[in-house]
Amino acid sequence: MASPFLKRYLLALNRYKWPALASFLGVLGISGIVAMQPPPPVQYRSEGVLVQNAPLVAFSATGTEVQQRGQAILSEEALLSDLLLEQVAQELQRRNINIRPQAIRNNAQVQIEGGENNNNKDQIQQVAVAFTWPNEEEAQATLSLLFEGMVELSRVTNRSRLQAILEALNERLPEIEQDLRNAEQALERYDRVEGPAIQAALDGSLLGAISGSQQQRRQDAITLAGIEAQMQSLQNQLGMTPNQAYTSSALSADPIIAQLRAQILETETQLELLEPQLRPAHPTMVELRNNLQAYNQLLQQRAQEVVGGNGLAPLPSSDQVRQNSALDPARANLANQLVTLRTQRDTLLQQLQVLEASEQQLRQQYASLPNKQLERDRLAQQVALQRALYDQIQAKRIDAQAAEAETASSLRVAVPPSTRLAAQEPQNPLMVLLAGGVLGLVVGGAVVFLLDMLDGTIRTYDDLQTLLRDQDVPLLALIPAIHTRSRGTPLLLSDSPYGDAYERLRSNLRLMTQEGNGTVPKTILVTSTRDQEGKTTTAFNLAIASARAGRRTLIIEGDLRLPSQARRVGLAPPPQAQAEPLRYYGGKVGDLIQMVPQVQNLYLAPSPGPQPNAVAIIESSEMKRFLDDARGRFDMVILDAPPLIRSNDAILLEELTDGLVLVTRPGYTEKAVLEAALEQLLETEDLRVLGAVINGAYIPVADAVGVTLAPPEDEDLVPPAPSRPSPPVGSRVDF
């Protein structure tokens, strides 16, 4: 039994035999033309070898580097450059040899080989150059000029590369020199500003200054504590503060204040002595009081001059002045000591503040020393880097200048060009034809396979079975191809071996629906995805099988867009039906239903088509009432609906039936159209798909039970014709 792939390929070969034959003959013809070509003209091959060139003694690294770069970039494109070929062609022209640069490039071969004995496997060892030309002398001259040009081109390239290095160094040197000077100046300025502090930190003088400042502060603190103790003792003895002691000491030491105090005391004594004797208004008493008042004012003024500092201190009263200026010599000495100690204390406090500020400044300098040192190291490193770069550039310039004397070509001629007759293999016409025949078979097979892949039509019933199984659509029947000599619809009006297949379809349909919901469908819609898939044949033969089973069966032609097929069963539609379709379906049921004369229990409701507005008729109340009456009067009603790809009439009619049967046919059903139709039908909840039928399968009639067998060896059983577009409205080609 042949595999499905082989069967599909054989069917494709039968369909596309002419493109395959044309491809085979085309390839075979081309091979014949090649086999009949005359032998090529005599060719001469001139060959030579170039090897790497390097000076025996290298005095400069730049020269060696230039030589190595010149060797590393050698390639066929570089050796056969347009400039070199143009110069060679011009030189040949001067020698009366006319060879164009493109001809030189096309006939020249360059093979670059690496050295096997060198450690560096990527280093080029030799360059083999060959030139093929019909004239021996011209081939020799061309390759000789190519060798000279390649060697000279390598030398010029190395020299220009060295000159480019020198120009780049000279262009870079001033900028590097200026950067070096800027770095040196920055380091010098930094040393001028921060150098002393860094040096003091390095030799220990900064730490010594901090330690000395701390020691001095401790000594001053001890001295300050002793002075404050002495001041406290003197304050306790005198009973006055340092300011009071200063005031009393200053007033007591002034002679004028002492004289005024004596005069005031004398005047007060006279007043006390004369007060009992004289009245207050007595001139003597008045004079004494005036004198006392004057002495007190003078005392206050003098006290302000001595103590107040020209208004710097508040003016004391006369009693306070007399009291503060009445110190004995011992207390005055103690007061002077207290004032002196206060002065020493203030001096020490000021000195401590200065020492503290100085120590804080020294500590800040010491704390910032690492950053300063790092900054100086960074500047020094910048100077060192710039100097090293400057020295390197200078050394590179000197080395490049020295390399000018030793710059040479990176190639030299190792084997001069030699010319010989090129060997030519004779062409065997039979082998060329044989190879062309094999290639033609391969190309023809590939053309068939490619055209079959581009064709979306399902060619075998095995592929249809697989697709339906993947979509979970039940397969109700596998109907073999019906072979008849008539060109009409192959109806089984008489006994035929094909009737068992439709009887099996009827029984499977009945059993499937009984298992589904327990009711037998009475109204079944038969449709397909496109024309020529056999839906009409399936609907009529299914109705014939049902009628022969003893069931009153009605066939309704639901395709209102095409003419009726009633004449194929010996009937004719009423002449007024096409003019008044609604009245045709709205009348009595018996008026439009006709009995098929050749089959008992079989009736037909012809179509009033073609109708320009079939949808309005399908959705009319007359059509619904007609189908309801037909359901009540017949055991089975089968609707032959239009294909899904042509209109939605089948979807509208399915709502009035108990389910839908989809008819497919190998060689006509398109995979994409079938998948889209099944997706629409299965996803719509209101639609009920009872199953599918594979019609026109090329299997023996006895095997029409769904088992895949080899096709029969009957000469009438030919494969289906290639798929064609749907026919225009008004014609009837659906089988």
XYZ file of C-alpha atoms in Angstrom:
735
model
C 0.000 0.000 0.000
C 1.473 3.359 -1.042
C 2.141 5.982 1.614
C -0.018 9.159 1.685
C 2.976 11.260 0.707
C 3.661 9.083 -2.356
C 0.020 9.162 -3.397
C -0.087 12.920 -3.062
C 3.106 13.279 -5.057
C 1.791 11.014 -7.834
C -1.386 13.072 -8.021
C 0.681 16.253 -8.143
C 2.851 14.744 -10.875
C -0.263 13.977 -12.907
C -1.507 17.568 -12.487
C 1.784 19.311 -13.169
C 3.290 16.879 -15.679
C 3.690 19.550 -18.339
C 5.645 22.028 -16.142
C 7.784 19.106 -14.926
C 8.395 17.949 -18.501
C 9.233 21.510 -19.589
C 11.737 21.859 -16.719
C 13.357 18.528 -17.585
C 13.616 19.364 -21.289
C 14.955 22.847 -20.500
C 17.782 21.533 -18.323
C 18.495 18.765 -20.811
C 18.583 21.287 -23.666
C 21.016 23.512 -21.794
C 23.276 20.524 -21.134
C 23.078 19.645 -24.854
C 24.131 23.162 -25.800
C 27.044 22.925 -23.364
C 28.039 19.513 -24.756
C 28.036 20.857 -28.309
C 30.329 23.797 -27.478
C 33.641 23.742 -29.383
C 36.849 23.163 -27.386
C 38.313 26.330 -25.782
C 41.279 28.048 -27.456
C 44.850 27.315 -26.400
C 45.853 29.120 -23.208
C 49.314 29.951 -21.842
C 49.881 30.221 -18.108
C 52.644 32.435 -16.764
C 53.542 31.795 -13.087
C 55.905 33.262 -10.518
C 56.399 33.578 -6.767
C 56.888 36.610 -4.531
C 58.182 36.206 -0.973
C 58.512 38.444 2.035
C 61.372 40.895 2.022
C 63.108 42.172 5.135
C 66.493 43.931 5.633
C 69.288 41.738 6.935
C 70.020 44.196 9.777
C 67.216 46.319 11.270
C 68.443 49.511 12.991
C 65.032 50.873 13.923
C 61.888 49.377 15.393
C 59.711 51.605 13.214
C 61.262 50.219 10.046
C 60.612 46.646 11.192
C 57.035 47.564 12.128
C 56.403 49.155 8.740
C 57.773 46.063 7.001
C 55.567 43.753 9.070
C 52.468 45.852 8.418
C 53.243 45.868 4.726
C 53.413 42.077 4.823
C 50.293 41.680 6.977
C 47.944 43.659 4.714
C 48.869 41.777 1.549
C 45.723 40.475 -0.132
C 44.418 39.824 -3.608
C 42.559 43.158 -3.578
C 45.682 45.060 -2.513
C 48.001 43.323 -4.995
C 45.547 43.734 -7.888
C 44.535 47.302 -7.119
C 42.954 49.471 -9.789
C 45.946 51.839 -9.836
C 48.415 49.008 -10.427
C 46.312 47.424 -13.165
C 45.894 50.776 -14.886
C 49.664 51.403 -14.896
C 50.384 47.876 -16.172
C 47.835 48.336 -18.980
C 49.438 51.651 -19.968
C 52.908 50.101 -20.035
C 51.605 47.202 -22.164
C 50.024 49.738 -24.512
C 53.407 51.376 -25.026
C 54.717 47.934 -25.986
C 51.878 47.536 -28.529
C 50.052 44.982 -26.328
C 46.384 45.814 -25.905
C 45.084 44.276 -22.674
C 42.539 46.151 -20.579
C 42.829 46.382 -16.755
C 39.631 44.383 -16.235
C 40.956 41.603 -18.489
C 44.138 41.489 -16.410
C 42.079 41.190 -13.210
C 39.838 38.455 -14.624
C 42.767 36.320 -15.875
C 45.135 36.837 -12.932
C 45.185 34.483 -9.942
C 46.802 35.369 -6.608
C 47.346 32.713 -3.944
C 48.768 33.794 -0.567
C 50.279 31.015 1.557
C 51.446 31.115 5.203
C 54.773 29.699 6.373
C 54.747 26.271 8.023
C 58.151 26.556 9.706
C 57.477 29.888 11.391
C 56.136 30.174 14.899
C 53.591 32.694 13.686
C 51.234 30.695 11.496
C 49.445 33.865 10.318
C 52.574 35.403 8.835
C 52.627 35.418 5.033
C 55.434 33.352 3.565
C 54.926 33.609 -0.178
C 52.572 34.920 -2.851
C 52.002 32.787 -5.955
C 50.836 34.860 -8.945
C 49.639 33.412 -12.257
C 48.296 34.974 -15.457
C 46.492 33.045 -18.210
C 46.353 34.441 -21.766
C 46.120 33.037 -25.306
C 49.464 34.658 -26.380
C 52.646 33.350 -24.744
C 54.721 36.540 -25.108
C 51.882 38.771 -23.891
C 51.310 36.527 -20.867
C 55.038 36.660 -19.973
C 55.203 40.454 -20.382
C 52.023 41.042 -18.382
C 53.122 38.939 -15.395
C 56.606 40.546 -15.408
C 55.035 44.001 -15.267
C 52.678 42.807 -12.539
C 55.646 41.620 -10.460
C 57.480 44.918 -10.906
C 54.365 46.866 -10.043
C 53.595 44.776 -6.940
C 57.128 45.190 -5.592
C 57.152 48.928 -6.325
C 53.630 49.360 -4.930
C 54.700 47.676 -1.671
C 57.760 49.948 -1.441
C 55.734 53.101 -2.096
C 53.121 51.974 0.380
C 55.739 51.390 3.109
C 57.352 54.749 2.439
C 54.043 56.585 2.544
C 53.130 54.758 5.739
C 56.453 55.823 7.330
C 55.904 59.403 6.184
C 52.421 59.332 7.702
C 53.947 58.144 11.006
C 56.438 61.032 10.991
C 53.725 63.580 10.215
C 51.534 62.235 12.975
C 54.419 62.411 15.489
C 55.376 65.970 14.474
C 51.762 67.035 14.724
C 51.371 65.477 18.157
C 54.687 66.661 19.672
C 53.848 70.397 20.325
C 50.687 69.525 22.174
C 52.479 66.969 24.360
C 55.290 69.427 25.064
C 52.789 72.101 26.110
C 51.039 69.605 28.400
C 54.402 68.785 30.023
C 55.118 72.452 30.671
C 51.681 73.028 32.151
C 52.124 70.038 34.479
C 55.547 71.279 35.627
C 54.218 74.790 36.268
C 51.303 73.436 38.285
C 53.687 71.389 40.460
C 55.961 74.409 40.952
C 53.077 76.656 42.028
C 51.828 74.066 44.457
C 55.286 73.621 46.029
C 55.602 77.367 46.393
C 52.340 77.611 48.333
C 52.112 74.325 50.220
C 55.750 73.282 50.241
C 56.703 74.825 53.645
C 53.747 73.155 55.387
C 54.550 69.798 53.841
C 58.247 70.163 54.755
C 57.400 71.144 58.325
C 55.223 68.087 58.636
C 57.905 65.863 57.169
C 60.762 67.105 59.478
C 58.574 67.073 62.673
C 58.535 70.805 63.343
C 54.748 70.951 62.925
C 54.210 68.290 65.588
C 56.739 70.095 67.823
C 54.811 73.341 67.458
C 51.566 71.592 68.373
C 53.195 69.963 71.423
C 54.784 73.302 72.510
C 51.443 75.049 72.217
C 49.816 72.400 74.388
C 52.609 72.667 77.022
C 52.336 76.460 77.116
C 48.578 76.232 77.563
C 49.009 73.861 80.488
C 51.547 76.208 82.164
C 49.297 79.217 81.625
C 46.352 77.307 83.070
C 48.386 76.523 86.220
C 49.489 80.149 86.562
C 45.926 81.349 86.002
C 44.667 79.072 88.753
C 47.249 80.533 91.212
C 46.322 84.102 90.319
C 42.617 83.411 90.739
C 43.344 81.895 94.182
C 45.274 85.004 95.232
C 42.498 87.245 93.911
C 39.890 85.299 95.840
C 41.907 85.653 99.043
C 42.352 89.411 98.573
C 38.661 89.840 97.791
C 37.786 88.059 101.011
C 40.152 90.322 102.985
C 39.038 93.566 101.374
C 35.390 92.688 100.956
C 35.329 94.204 97.499
C 35.666 93.159 93.892
C 38.673 94.013 91.737
C 36.751 96.886 90.170
C 35.851 98.260 93.592
C 39.434 97.827 94.741
C 40.685 99.710 91.694
C 38.233 102.543 92.358
C 39.056 102.795 96.056
C 42.788 102.635 95.429
C 42.608 105.351 92.778
C 40.462 107.659 94.929
C 42.563 107.125 98.026
C 45.763 107.916 96.179
C 44.538 111.264 94.766
C 45.688 114.298 96.954
C 42.961 116.597 95.713
C 40.278 114.182 96.797
C 42.012 113.898 100.183
C 42.047 117.717 100.514
C 38.404 118.010 99.540
C 37.515 115.287 102.002
C 39.306 117.257 104.763
C 37.482 120.463 103.825
C 34.160 118.657 103.740
C 34.876 117.108 107.141
C 35.893 120.473 108.565
C 32.755 122.178 107.191
C 30.507 119.429 108.534
C 32.192 119.781 111.941
C 31.554 123.542 111.988
C 27.906 122.980 111.027
C 27.436 120.504 113.838
C 29.033 122.917 116.330
C 27.098 126.002 115.175
C 23.771 124.316 114.566
C 22.648 124.520 118.203
C 23.702 128.113 118.427
C 22.679 129.596 115.116
C 19.536 129.452 113.109
C 19.578 127.731 109.756
C 19.026 131.055 108.093
C 22.007 132.622 109.704
C 24.501 133.867 107.170
C 27.245 131.784 108.643
C 25.107 128.629 108.467
C 24.077 129.414 104.936
C 27.698 130.024 103.924
C 28.815 126.789 105.518
C 26.093 124.793 103.736
C 26.987 126.407 100.433
C 30.608 125.592 100.981
C 29.709 121.991 101.834
C 27.661 121.699 98.666
C 30.456 123.133 96.603
C 32.983 120.794 98.127
C 30.745 117.793 97.357
C 30.365 118.851 93.715
C 34.090 119.309 93.412
C 34.587 115.922 95.002
C 32.244 114.249 92.484
C 33.894 115.997 89.542
C 37.334 115.006 90.715
C 36.186 111.441 91.340
C 34.842 111.304 87.800
C 38.131 112.574 86.459
C 40.044 109.962 88.439
C 37.757 106.960 88.140
C 35.224 107.702 85.411
C 37.770 108.210 82.665
C 36.076 111.245 81.142
C 32.644 109.755 81.339
C 33.691 106.116 80.746
C 32.366 105.109 84.199
C 29.220 106.237 86.014
C 29.611 109.222 88.369
C 29.655 108.043 92.033
C 27.837 110.008 94.743
C 29.797 112.146 97.204
C 29.173 109.698 100.034
C 30.495 106.795 97.916
C 33.509 108.842 96.932
C 34.278 109.723 100.532
C 33.767 106.099 101.586
C 35.872 104.577 98.758
C 38.662 107.073 99.170
C 39.109 106.441 102.885
C 41.514 103.464 102.586
C 44.399 103.157 104.964
C 47.844 102.383 103.466
C 47.646 98.656 104.233
C 44.255 98.196 102.579
C 45.331 100.381 99.701
C 48.352 98.101 99.197
C 46.069 95.054 99.161
C 43.731 96.795 96.702
C 46.663 97.552 94.411
C 47.725 93.904 94.544
C 44.176 92.786 93.639
C 44.141 95.155 90.668
C 47.557 93.897 89.541
C 46.457 90.246 89.799
C 43.370 90.987 87.711
C 45.554 92.507 85.035
C 47.784 89.403 85.029
C 44.700 87.143 84.823
C 43.325 89.045 81.827
C 46.712 88.819 80.172
C 46.854 85.028 80.688
C 43.282 84.570 79.378
C 44.132 86.471 76.226
C 47.295 84.422 75.829
C 45.317 81.176 76.194
C 42.915 82.255 73.451
C 45.784 83.046 71.129
C 47.441 79.695 71.893
C 44.194 77.805 71.330
C 43.597 79.473 67.956
C 47.198 78.820 66.943
C 46.988 75.185 67.991
C 43.733 74.717 66.085
C 45.326 76.166 62.984
C 48.330 73.856 63.395
C 46.049 70.862 63.832
C 44.131 71.789 60.676
C 47.378 71.996 58.785
C 48.430 68.618 60.139
C 45.031 67.073 59.295
C 45.141 68.388 55.720
C 48.702 67.184 55.238
C 47.757 63.782 53.625
C 45.535 65.512 51.061
C 48.257 67.989 50.292
C 50.783 65.202 49.981
C 48.429 63.229 47.711
C 47.795 66.314 45.615
C 51.493 66.897 45.250
C 52.041 63.219 44.367
C 49.293 63.477 41.761
C 50.871 66.562 40.234
C 54.277 64.900 40.299
C 52.781 61.802 38.633
C 51.227 63.975 35.945
C 54.617 65.514 35.304
C 56.220 62.059 35.140
C 53.553 60.754 32.733
C 53.778 63.772 30.477
C 57.553 63.580 30.507
C 57.478 59.851 29.699
C 55.055 60.482 26.816
C 57.205 63.334 25.581
C 60.335 61.182 25.746
C 58.526 58.342 23.969
C 57.353 60.620 21.175
C 60.865 62.027 20.804
C 62.351 58.524 20.732
C 59.718 57.437 18.192
C 60.541 60.432 15.979
C 64.259 59.667 16.073
C 63.554 55.989 15.340
C 61.239 56.887 12.436
C 63.811 59.275 10.994
C 66.408 56.512 11.189
C 63.962 54.106 9.473
C 63.819 56.254 6.348
C 67.202 54.906 5.260
C 66.139 51.260 5.539
C 62.559 51.409 4.211
C 62.132 48.935 1.348
C 59.445 46.856 -0.311
C 57.770 44.097 1.693
C 57.981 41.763 -1.325
C 60.742 40.507 -3.543
C 60.757 38.179 -6.523
C 61.701 34.645 -5.503
C 60.753 32.808 -8.706
C 60.742 34.932 -11.892
C 57.746 34.549 -14.196
C 57.820 31.529 -16.485
C 55.274 30.699 -19.178
C 54.008 27.298 -20.249
C 51.099 25.820 -22.139
C 48.079 25.456 -19.850
C 46.697 21.932 -19.585
C 43.066 21.594 -20.675
C 40.788 18.719 -19.865
C 38.702 17.521 -22.836
C 34.944 17.719 -22.437
C 32.896 14.478 -22.661
C 29.521 15.248 -24.322
C 27.910 12.035 -23.048
C 28.805 12.828 -19.443
C 27.456 16.366 -19.863
C 24.191 15.012 -21.285
C 23.944 12.414 -18.512
C 24.543 15.036 -15.841
C 21.992 17.291 -17.520
C 19.443 14.476 -17.566
C 19.895 13.743 -13.865
C 19.719 17.442 -13.026
C 16.615 17.771 -15.208
C 14.883 14.987 -13.294
C 15.739 16.652 -10.005
C 14.566 20.061 -11.231
C 11.325 18.596 -12.645
C 10.600 16.786 -9.377
C 11.324 19.936 -7.420
C 8.984 21.956 -9.655
C 6.192 19.445 -9.064
C 6.780 19.466 -5.319
C 6.916 23.283 -5.193
C 3.727 23.724 -7.205
C 1.991 21.166 -4.990
C 3.117 23.017 -1.862
C 1.760 26.287 -3.267
C -1.583 24.608 -4.048
C -3.935 24.817 -1.069
C -6.315 22.123 -2.350
C -6.542 18.894 -0.339
C -5.710 16.126 -2.814
C -6.232 12.870 -0.895
C -9.012 11.648 1.327
C -6.387 10.733 3.952
C -5.566 14.426 4.386
C -9.263 15.220 4.635
C -9.722 12.556 7.304
C -6.795 13.954 9.279
C -8.111 17.528 9.092
C -11.622 16.514 10.171
C -10.241 14.436 13.014
C -8.116 17.367 14.203
C -11.216 19.588 14.201
C -13.275 16.969 16.133
C -15.798 16.702 13.297
C -17.384 13.215 12.973
C -16.855 11.463 9.636
C -20.272 10.148 8.606
C -19.279 8.380 5.382
C -16.471 7.817 2.932
C -18.169 7.718 -0.484
C -16.241 6.402 -3.479
C -16.117 8.215 -6.788
C -19.176 7.380 -8.921
C -18.247 6.688 -12.532
C -20.953 7.309 -15.120
C -20.950 8.124 -18.810
C -23.536 10.855 -18.464
C -22.375 14.379 -17.704
C -25.214 15.128 -15.305
C -25.635 14.441 -11.639
C -24.804 10.741 -10.968
C -28.055 9.752 -9.264
C -28.580 6.161 -8.135
C -32.142 5.863 -9.405
C -31.705 2.133 -9.948
C -29.844 -0.569 -8.093
C -26.130 0.232 -7.942
C -23.164 -0.992 -5.916
C -22.631 2.605 -4.822
C -25.944 2.616 -2.940
C -24.435 0.845 0.073
C -22.213 3.847 0.762
C -25.221 6.204 0.967
C -27.170 3.679 3.030
C -24.241 3.629 5.437
C -24.332 7.439 5.491
C -28.057 7.385 6.331
C -27.672 4.843 9.118
C -24.600 6.526 10.606
C -26.400 9.836 10.557
C -29.431 8.304 12.281
C -27.354 6.534 14.928
C -25.215 9.611 15.603
C -28.166 11.854 16.203
C -29.884 9.281 18.408
C -26.801 9.126 20.619
C -26.579 12.922 20.688
C -29.980 13.948 22.088
C -32.230 10.915 21.731
C -34.246 12.345 18.796
C -34.030 11.423 15.157
C -33.375 14.431 12.897
C -36.060 14.818 10.326
C -34.770 17.922 8.552
C -31.131 17.755 7.429
C -29.259 20.459 5.535
C -26.532 19.344 3.116
C -23.928 21.909 2.030
C -20.251 22.237 1.104
C -17.548 24.873 1.209
C -17.489 25.465 -2.560
C -18.955 24.188 -5.841
C -18.082 20.821 -7.433
C -17.656 19.055 -4.079
C -20.731 16.854 -4.675
C -23.257 18.236 -2.191
C -26.177 17.886 -4.645
C -25.159 14.333 -5.518
C -24.873 13.494 -1.835
C -28.244 15.095 -0.981
C -30.152 13.333 -3.790
C -28.530 9.919 -3.274
C -29.016 10.172 0.511
C -32.692 10.920 -0.118
C -32.903 7.960 -2.517
C -31.340 5.682 0.129
C -33.826 6.942 2.723
C -36.783 6.429 0.383
C -35.690 2.889 -0.446
C -35.516 2.240 3.307
C -39.283 2.857 3.407
C -39.239 6.424 4.713
C -41.230 9.182 3.083
C -38.445 11.507 2.005
C -38.602 15.022 0.598
C -35.782 16.782 -1.238
C -35.944 20.588 -1.080
C -33.742 22.492 -3.490
C -32.534 25.271 -1.212
C -30.145 26.918 -3.680
C -32.406 29.739 -4.875
C -29.577 31.426 -6.767
C -29.319 28.693 -9.471
C -31.900 26.965 -11.703
C -33.660 23.843 -10.510
C -32.264 20.332 -11.222
C -35.708 18.709 -11.240
C -35.361 17.658 -14.888
C -32.611 15.177 -13.921
C -35.211 13.099 -12.063
C -37.836 13.534 -14.719
C -39.690 16.509 -13.190
C -40.136 20.164 -14.128
C -40.628 23.184 -11.820
C -43.894 25.103 -12.097
C -43.590 27.925 -14.642
C -45.048 30.553 -12.286
C -42.682 29.693 -9.394
C -39.818 31.895 -10.557
C -42.094 34.911 -10.999
C -43.870 34.578 -7.612
C -41.560 32.695 -5.211
C -43.343 33.777 -1.997
C -46.662 32.685 -3.345
C -44.991 29.495 -4.510
C -43.901 28.637 -0.934
C -46.983 30.162 0.694
C -49.516 27.954 -1.119
C -50.516 24.471 -0.276
C -47.704 22.048 0.299
C -49.081 19.604 -2.187
C -49.000 22.181 -4.938
C -45.229 22.520 -5.079
C -44.121 19.021 -3.985
C -43.783 16.525 -6.804
C -43.302 12.744 -6.655
C -40.187 11.310 -8.275
C -41.500 8.712 -10.732
C -38.531 6.318 -10.643
C -38.174 6.007 -6.832
C -40.981 5.117 -4.481
C -41.472 7.324 -1.349
C -39.251 10.070 -2.836
C -40.595 13.585 -3.377
C -39.023 16.805 -4.641
C -39.679 20.502 -3.991
C -38.043 22.213 -6.995
C -36.268 25.529 -6.611
C -37.895 28.657 -8.078
C -34.451 29.978 -8.930
C -32.570 31.786 -10.001
C -33.840 34.531 -7.677
C -32.171 37.981 -7.358
C -33.126 38.310 -3.667
C -32.761 34.822 -2.242
C -32.203 35.983 1.353
C -35.624 37.635 1.570
C -37.275 34.414 0.450
C -35.277 32.294 2.931
C -36.128 34.560 5.875
C -39.768 34.910 4.903
C -42.593 33.479 6.956
C -43.767 31.516 3.905
C -40.503 29.554 3.818
C -40.674 28.840 7.554
C -44.281 27.688 7.342
C -43.454 25.517 4.339
C -40.592 23.772 6.189
C -42.756 23.258 9.270
C -45.488 21.632 7.163
C -42.913 19.482 5.361
C -41.479 18.325 8.685
C -44.928 17.183 9.771
C -45.799 15.350 6.561
C -42.501 13.538 5.784
C -40.246 11.173 7.683
C -37.077 12.886 6.393
C -36.549 16.264 4.761
C -33.223 16.970 3.039
C -32.273 20.525 2.003
C -29.744 20.945 -0.789
C -28.232 24.302 0.329
C -25.797 26.586 -1.546
C -22.039 26.346 -0.823
C -20.719 28.351 2.134
C -18.168 30.261 0.091
C -20.828 31.626 -2.273
C -23.323 32.991 0.276
C -24.688 32.666 3.814
C -27.924 31.023 2.665
C -26.896 27.689 4.205
C -26.345 29.362 7.605
C -29.792 30.981 7.432
C -31.487 27.725 6.393
C -29.719 25.700 9.130
C -31.770 27.503 11.789
C -34.868 25.889 10.274
C -33.373 22.353 10.281
C -32.148 19.781 12.799
C -28.484 19.902 11.765
C -25.938 20.363 9.014
C -23.899 17.851 6.995
C -20.753 19.214 5.328
C -19.665 17.541 2.075
C -15.970 17.560 1.059
C -14.153 16.138 -1.958
C -10.451 15.379 -2.516
C -8.994 17.448 -5.307
C -11.573 20.234 -4.897
C -11.779 21.133 -1.212
C -9.307 23.863 -0.237
C -7.656 23.488 3.161
C -7.805 27.149 4.189
C -11.451 27.495 3.148
C -12.458 24.300 4.959
C -10.652 25.283 8.176
C -12.261 28.731 8.143
C -15.718 27.243 7.511
C -15.360 24.666 10.299
C -14.120 27.334 12.705
C -17.183 29.467 11.968
C -19.619 26.561 12.212
C -18.168 25.047 15.399
C -17.827 28.332 17.264
C -21.433 29.369 16.599
C -23.606 27.910 19.362
C -26.859 28.084 17.345
C -25.410 25.924 14.557
C -25.374 22.135 14.860
C -22.848 20.252 12.744
C -23.915 16.612 12.487
C -20.731 15.568 10.686
C -18.877 15.563 7.405
C -18.855 13.405 4.283
C -15.838 12.722 2.093
C -17.216 12.450 -1.422
C -15.459 11.190 -4.560
C -12.768 9.181 -2.745
C -10.768 6.928 -5.099
C -11.273 3.674 -3.237
C -12.959 0.431 -4.236
C -16.695 0.384 -3.753
C -16.446 -2.545 -1.322
C -14.123 -0.523 0.918
C -16.324 2.564 1.248
C -16.476 2.148 4.999
C -13.710 4.544 5.846
C -10.746 2.171 5.457
C -7.909 3.554 3.328
C -7.023 1.145 0.498
C -5.162 1.412 -2.801
C -7.158 2.891 -5.698
C -8.628 0.401 -8.227
C -6.843 -0.408 -11.438
C -9.778 0.649 -13.604
C -8.823 2.759 -16.573
C -11.975 4.876 -16.081
C -10.921 5.894 -12.569
C -8.858 8.969 -13.398
C -7.706 11.571 -10.827
C -9.850 14.671 -10.384
C -9.215 17.672 -12.580
C -7.336 20.684 -11.199
C -9.353 23.056 -9.073
C -11.151 25.806 -10.973
C -12.825 29.022 -9.804
C -16.476 28.985 -8.849
C -18.884 29.245 -11.798
C -20.954 32.370 -12.345
C -24.483 32.599 -11.053
C -26.918 31.011 -13.468
C -24.978 27.890 -14.410
C -25.198 24.487 -12.768
C -21.961 22.477 -12.432
C -22.358 21.112 -8.870
C -22.138 17.281 -8.850
